[in-house]
XYZ file of N, CA and C in Angstrom:
453
model
N 128.197 -74.235 236.930
C 128.392 -74.014 238.334
C 129.652 -74.745 238.755
N 130.547 -74.075 239.456
C 131.772 -74.701 239.919
C 131.526 -75.377 241.251
N 131.870 -76.645 241.324
C 131.789 -77.380 242.572
C 133.204 -77.544 243.088
N 133.315 -77.657 244.392
C 134.626 -77.779 244.977
C 134.708 -79.054 245.789
N 135.757 -79.789 245.618
C 135.991 -81.002 246.384
C 137.056 -80.693 247.422
N 136.623 -80.533 248.669
C 137.559 -80.244 249.744
C 137.698 -81.426 250.692
N 137.227 -82.576 250.276
C 137.320 -83.764 251.113
C 138.706 -84.380 250.973
N 139.062 -85.251 251.925
C 140.359 -85.935 251.809
C 140.432 -86.737 250.519
N 141.491 -87.429 250.328
C 141.779 -88.105 249.067
C 140.868 -89.273 248.729
N 139.747 -89.450 249.419
C 138.865 -90.575 249.109
C 138.265 -90.461 247.711
N 138.148 -89.250 247.190
C 137.596 -89.051 245.853
C 138.682 -88.812 244.812
N 139.918 -89.005 245.191
C 141.025 -88.733 244.271
C 140.865 -89.558 243.003
N 140.993 -88.906 241.880
C 140.894 -89.584 240.597
C 139.479 -89.703 240.069
N 138.475 -89.468 240.897
C 137.086 -89.609 240.462
C 136.532 -88.308 239.881
N 136.965 -87.190 240.424
C 136.436 -85.912 239.966
C 137.572 -84.975 239.601
N 137.226 -83.975 238.816
C 138.206 -82.968 238.403
C 137.770 -81.613 238.958
N 137.481 -81.553 240.247
C 137.006 -80.315 240.848
C 138.168 -79.476 241.354
N 137.982 -78.190 241.228
C 138.988 -77.242 241.667
C 139.023 -77.212 243.195
N 140.203 -77.289 243.759
C 140.337 -77.219 245.211
C 140.481 -75.767 245.619
N 139.804 -75.422 246.710
C 139.896 -74.073 247.240
C 141.151 -73.928 248.085
N 141.693 -72.719 248.147
C 142.812 -72.500 249.062
C 142.300 -72.660 250.504
N 143.148 -73.038 251.433
C 142.697 -73.301 252.808
C 141.914 -72.151 253.437
N 142.286 -70.907 253.142
C 141.590 -69.765 253.752
C 140.179 -69.569 253.194
N 139.860 -70.199 252.079
C 138.530 -70.069 251.478
C 137.594 -71.215 251.858
N 138.118 -72.246 252.513
C 137.300 -73.397 252.897
C 136.505 -73.037 254.147
N 135.205 -73.241 254.095
C 134.347 -72.969 255.254
C 134.398 -74.172 256.184
N 135.197 -74.068 257.227
C 135.359 -75.195 258.141
C 134.975 -74.844 259.573
N 134.676 -73.584 259.843
C 134.311 -73.151 261.188
C 132.798 -73.088 261.317
N 132.314 -73.334 262.525
C 130.872 -73.270 262.767
C 130.580 -72.336 263.926
N 129.377 -71.803 263.930
C 128.862 -70.995 265.029
C 127.552 -71.635 265.436
N 127.390 -71.866 266.729
C 126.160 -72.464 267.231
C 125.405 -71.406 268.011
N 124.117 -71.335 267.808
C 123.296 -70.368 268.525
C 122.016 -71.040 268.990
N 121.479 -70.526 270.075
C 120.210 -71.046 270.578
C 119.129 -70.048 270.230
N 117.957 -70.574 269.931
C 116.826 -69.725 269.569
C 115.544 -70.434 269.954
N 114.467 -69.683 269.922
C 113.165 -70.280 270.210
C 112.678 -71.019 268.974
N 111.682 -71.846 269.160
C 111.098 -72.572 268.027
C 110.501 -71.592 267.025
N 109.906 -70.515 267.522
C 109.314 -69.512 266.626
C 110.394 -68.817 265.804
N 111.527 -68.500 266.438
C 112.629 -67.871 265.707
C 113.175 -68.820 264.644
N 113.280 -70.090 264.991
C 113.767 -71.093 264.035
C 112.838 -71.194 262.833
N 111.532 -71.230 263.091
C 110.555 -71.290 261.986
C 110.681 -70.055 261.099
N 110.851 -68.890 261.725
C 110.972 -67.639 260.973
C 112.225 -67.663 260.086
N 113.343 -68.144 260.628
C 114.583 -68.219 259.845
C 114.409 -69.183 258.677
N 113.800 -70.337 258.930
C 113.565 -71.309 257.852
C 112.646 -70.711 256.784
N 111.623 -69.986 257.224
C 110.681 -69.356 256.283
C 111.384 -68.301 255.433
N 112.167 -67.449 256.080
C 112.857 -66.383 255.348
C 113.920 -66.958 254.411
N 114.628 -67.993 254.863
C 115.638 -68.632 254.013
C 114.977 -69.275 252.804
N 113.861 -69.962 253.034
C 113.139 -70.588 251.925
C 112.652 -69.567 250.921
N 112.229 -68.393 251.404
C 111.777 -67.324 250.515
C 112.881 -66.774 249.637
N 114.123 -66.991 250.064
C 115.275 -66.535 249.275
C 115.912 -67.672 248.488
N 115.375 -68.871 248.647
C 115.963 -70.012 247.954
C 117.289 -70.445 248.558
N 117.485 -70.170 249.855
C 118.731 -70.518 250.534
C 118.461 -71.504 251.660
N 119.504 -72.184 252.084
C 119.391 -73.001 253.290
C 119.403 -72.048 254.481
N 118.877 -72.466 255.629
C 118.944 -71.591 256.810
C 120.379 -71.186 257.147
N 121.316 -72.105 257.001
C 122.718 -71.803 257.286
C 123.245 -70.710 256.354
N 122.991 -70.860 255.051
C 123.443 -69.843 254.088
C 122.756 -68.508 254.338
N 121.461 -68.559 254.657
C 120.719 -67.325 254.923
C 121.316 -66.599 256.123
N 121.570 -67.316 257.213
C 122.118 -66.686 258.418
C 123.525 -66.149 258.164
N 124.324 -66.872 257.390
C 125.672 -66.393 257.065
C 125.601 -65.107 256.247
N 124.721 -65.079 255.246
C 124.543 -63.865 254.440
C 124.159 -62.685 255.333
N 123.173 -62.883 256.194
C 122.694 -61.795 257.046
C 123.763 -61.354 258.042
N 124.492 -62.312 258.620
C 125.530 -61.980 259.594
C 126.657 -61.175 258.957
N 126.899 -61.410 257.674
C 127.958 -60.683 256.969
C 127.459 -59.384 256.348
N 126.199 -59.045 256.622
C 125.662 -57.767 256.163
C 125.033 -57.789 254.790
N 124.858 -58.971 254.207
C 124.230 -59.068 252.890
C 122.721 -59.170 253.052
N 122.005 -58.645 252.088
C 120.550 -58.792 252.039
C 120.251 -59.766 250.912
N 119.998 -61.040 251.245
C 119.761 -62.013 250.175
C 118.505 -61.657 249.388
N 118.574 -61.715 248.075
C 117.377 -61.429 247.275
C 116.364 -62.549 247.435
N 115.098 -62.181 247.393
C 114.072 -63.219 247.482
C 114.061 -64.026 246.195
N 113.629 -65.259 246.315
C 113.562 -66.140 245.150
C 112.485 -65.636 244.197
N 112.589 -66.006 242.940
C 111.582 -65.615 241.957
C 110.240 -66.245 242.311
N 109.176 -65.501 242.086
C 107.842 -66.039 242.308
C 107.530 -67.040 241.200
N 106.455 -67.793 241.387
C 106.038 -68.765 240.372
C 105.763 -68.053 239.053
N 105.128 -66.887 239.135
C 104.831 -66.117 237.918
C 106.119 -65.653 237.241
N 107.077 -65.170 238.039
C 108.344 -64.711 237.469
C 109.118 -65.869 236.839
N 109.056 -67.039 237.464
C 109.717 -68.214 236.885
C 109.088 -68.575 235.542
N 107.749 -68.498 235.470
C 107.060 -68.801 234.210
C 107.451 -67.782 233.141
N 107.528 -66.507 233.523
C 107.934 -65.470 232.573
C 109.371 -65.692 232.109
N 110.219 -66.103 233.025
C 111.606 -66.363 232.662
C 111.709 -67.520 231.677
N 110.910 -68.562 231.894
C 110.894 -69.684 230.943
C 110.368 -69.213 229.585
N 109.401 -68.300 229.611
C 108.846 -67.768 228.369
C 109.904 -66.973 227.597
N 110.828 -66.352 228.321
C 111.910 -65.622 227.654
C 112.738 -66.557 226.781
N 112.861 -67.806 227.214
C 113.628 -68.762 226.419
C 112.962 -68.984 225.068
N 111.620 -69.009 225.056
C 110.897 -69.136 223.790
C 111.140 -67.930 222.898
N 111.144 -66.731 223.510
C 111.430 -65.511 222.742
C 112.844 -65.566 222.177
N 113.764 -66.019 223.005
C 115.154 -66.131 222.571
C 115.266 -67.083 221.385
N 114.539 -68.191 221.446
C 114.570 -69.168 220.362
C 114.036 -68.555 219.067
N 112.935 -67.794 219.164
C 112.387 -67.134 217.976
C 113.403 -66.176 217.359
N 114.058 -65.400 218.208
C 115.043 -64.432 217.722
C 116.235 -65.154 217.086
N 116.684 -66.245 217.715
C 117.797 -67.017 217.143
C 117.421 -67.635 215.803
N 116.208 -68.164 215.702
C 115.761 -68.744 214.430
C 115.742 -67.689 213.332
N 115.258 -66.495 213.672
C 115.223 -65.407 212.696
C 116.646 -65.029 212.279
N 117.535 -64.901 213.274
C 118.925 -64.540 212.974
C 119.593 -65.616 212.121
N 119.320 -66.876 212.428
C 119.905 -67.969 211.643
C 119.370 -67.980 210.212
N 118.070 -67.672 210.060
C 117.492 -67.616 208.718
C 118.154 -66.500 207.910
N 118.371 -65.355 208.553
C 119.044 -64.249 207.865
C 120.486 -64.618 207.526
N 121.157 -65.285 208.446
C 122.553 -65.658 208.209
C 122.666 -66.656 207.060
N 121.625 -67.453 206.849
C 121.642 -68.433 205.766
C 121.393 -67.827 204.400
N 120.948 -66.588 204.374
C 120.688 -65.913 203.091
C 121.977 -65.296 202.566
N 122.025 -65.144 201.286
C 123.138 -64.430 200.679
C 122.993 -62.936 200.946
N 124.081 -62.205 200.793
C 124.079 -60.765 201.058
C 123.039 -60.036 200.205
N 123.009 -60.328 198.913
C 122.064 -59.652 198.015
C 120.620 -59.971 198.390
N 120.377 -61.220 198.776
C 119.025 -61.626 199.168
C 118.579 -60.879 200.433
N 119.503 -60.707 201.398
C 119.182 -59.952 202.621
C 118.874 -58.500 202.283
N 119.665 -57.920 201.405
C 119.444 -56.522 201.009
C 118.058 -56.370 200.396
N 117.689 -57.286 199.490
C 116.359 -57.213 198.856
C 115.254 -57.345 199.904
N 115.443 -58.236 200.851
C 114.440 -58.451 201.895
C 114.248 -57.189 202.729
N 115.342 -56.587 203.163
C 115.245 -55.407 204.018
C 114.837 -54.148 203.259
N 114.880 -54.182 201.933
C 114.409 -53.037 201.158
C 112.896 -53.067 200.975
N 112.260 -54.184 201.329
C 110.799 -54.285 201.239
C 110.195 -53.608 202.460
N 109.605 -52.444 202.247
C 109.049 -51.659 203.349
C 107.952 -52.428 204.077
N 107.094 -53.121 203.344
C 106.006 -53.858 203.990
C 106.552 -54.949 204.919
N 107.607 -55.644 204.479
C 108.220 -56.675 205.326
C 108.809 -56.052 206.581
N 109.539 -54.951 206.417
C 110.196 -54.314 207.560
C 109.174 -53.797 208.569
N 108.075 -53.201 208.105
C 107.047 -52.711 209.025
C 106.391 -53.865 209.776
N 106.080 -54.941 209.062
C 105.466 -56.103 209.701
C 106.420 -56.718 210.721
N 107.671 -56.862 210.336
C 108.682 -57.410 211.243
C 108.823 -56.532 212.478
N 108.888 -55.225 212.286
C 109.038 -54.281 213.394
C 107.854 -54.384 214.355
N 106.639 -54.460 213.807
C 105.439 -54.559 214.650
C 105.448 -55.833 215.490
N 106.035 -56.896 214.986
C 106.069 -58.160 215.723
C 107.229 -58.231 216.716
N 108.349 -57.640 216.381
C 109.537 -57.753 217.225
C 109.537 -56.767 218.392
N 109.082 -55.553 218.167
C 109.159 -54.529 219.208
C 108.423 -54.923 220.492
N 107.191 -55.433 220.434
C 106.541 -55.816 221.692
C 107.311 -56.906 222.454
N 107.925 -57.825 221.718
C 108.699 -58.886 222.376
C 109.926 -58.295 223.058
N 110.667 -57.471 222.343
C 111.874 -56.901 222.940
C 111.528 -55.965 224.096
N 110.430 -55.220 223.982
C 110.007 -54.352 225.086
C 109.627 -55.173 226.312
N 108.911 -56.277 226.111
C 108.513 -57.133 227.233
C 109.733 -57.761 227.898
N 110.682 -58.208 227.092
C 111.906 -58.795 227.639
C 112.663 -57.747 228.447
N 112.824 -56.561 227.892
C 113.533 -55.483 228.576
C 112.838 -55.115 229.876
N 111.519 -54.988 229.841
C 110.761 -54.632 231.045
C 110.931 -55.695 232.129
N 110.824 -56.965 231.746
C 110.974 -58.043 232.727
C 112.364 -58.029 233.343
N 113.376 -57.904 232.508
C 114.752 -57.895 233.014
C 114.968 -56.707 233.940
N 114.437 -55.544 233.585
C 114.570 -54.369 234.446
C 113.899 -54.579 235.797
N 112.716 -55.190 235.798
C 111.990 -55.421 237.052
C 112.754 -56.374 237.962
N 113.187 -57.502 237.430
C 113.853 -58.479 238.301
C 115.255 -58.039 238.708
N 115.935 -57.251 237.889
C 117.256 -56.779 238.299
C 117.140 -55.631 239.287
N 116.169 -54.742 239.110
C 116.028 -53.619 240.039
C 115.559 -54.084 241.409
N 114.854 -55.212 241.473
C 114.426 -55.736 242.770
C 115.514 -56.592 243.403
N 116.634 -56.760 242.719
C 117.744 -57.531 243.264
C 117.567 -59.030 243.148
N 116.602 -59.475 242.346
C 116.331 -60.910 242.253
C 117.336 -61.632 241.369
N 117.864 -60.957 240.356
C 118.920 -61.555 239.539
C 119.969 -60.495 239.272
N 121.163 -60.946 238.984
C 122.241 -60.036 238.632
C 122.448 -60.085 237.131
N 122.738 -58.929 236.563
C 123.040 -58.862 235.135
C 124.389 -59.538 234.915
N 124.426 -60.440 233.965
C 125.675 -61.084 233.578
C 125.889 -60.787 232.118
N 127.115 -60.529 231.768
C 127.418 -60.224 230.382
C 128.609 -61.051 229.940
N 128.647 -61.324 228.661
C 129.789 -62.065 228.122
C 130.869 -61.113 227.638
N 130.550 -59.816 227.642
C 131.516 -58.831 227.183
C 132.628 -58.684 228.215
N 133.865 -58.782 227.789
C 135.015 -58.646 228.680
C 135.336 -57.172 228.848
N 135.702 -56.797 230.060
C 136.103 -55.433 230.339
C 137.519 -55.234 229.815
N 137.718 -54.232 228.973
C 139.023 -54.015 228.345
C 140.054 -53.486 229.333
N 139.592 -52.981 230.506
C 140.520 -52.447 231.494
C 141.240 -53.548 232.257
N 140.719 -54.771 232.214
C 141.322 -55.876 232.978
C 142.482 -56.480 232.249
């Protein structure tokens, strides 16, 4: 996560944060009056999106629909994905540690391949389904490490 230090030189030399150009620094404020009920509603809706009330109101004022925060169940599923990722990495590392001929012999064993397929497919299907659900609901954005060749 990139942090920005836009304070005067009091922190000079302490941090190596990128400074924003003046037009990108949020220095203006808008003050509004509301009822206590409206304030509670804004705080509730902002909390549901994992945002501060200020960030939530700015998003809404600029026409954005902030995605709601992940539910407790979705957070647990997301943490579980890390375990799946670890299993897949361990398997890939084990294969990478084998010699080429040894890998060929392993993959020529039909019983091994069928057993491996039966164990891997449900995991990959569950991961794909979860990612599709949370991305289609706007809760997370797909990020890729692949660079666009047009840029």
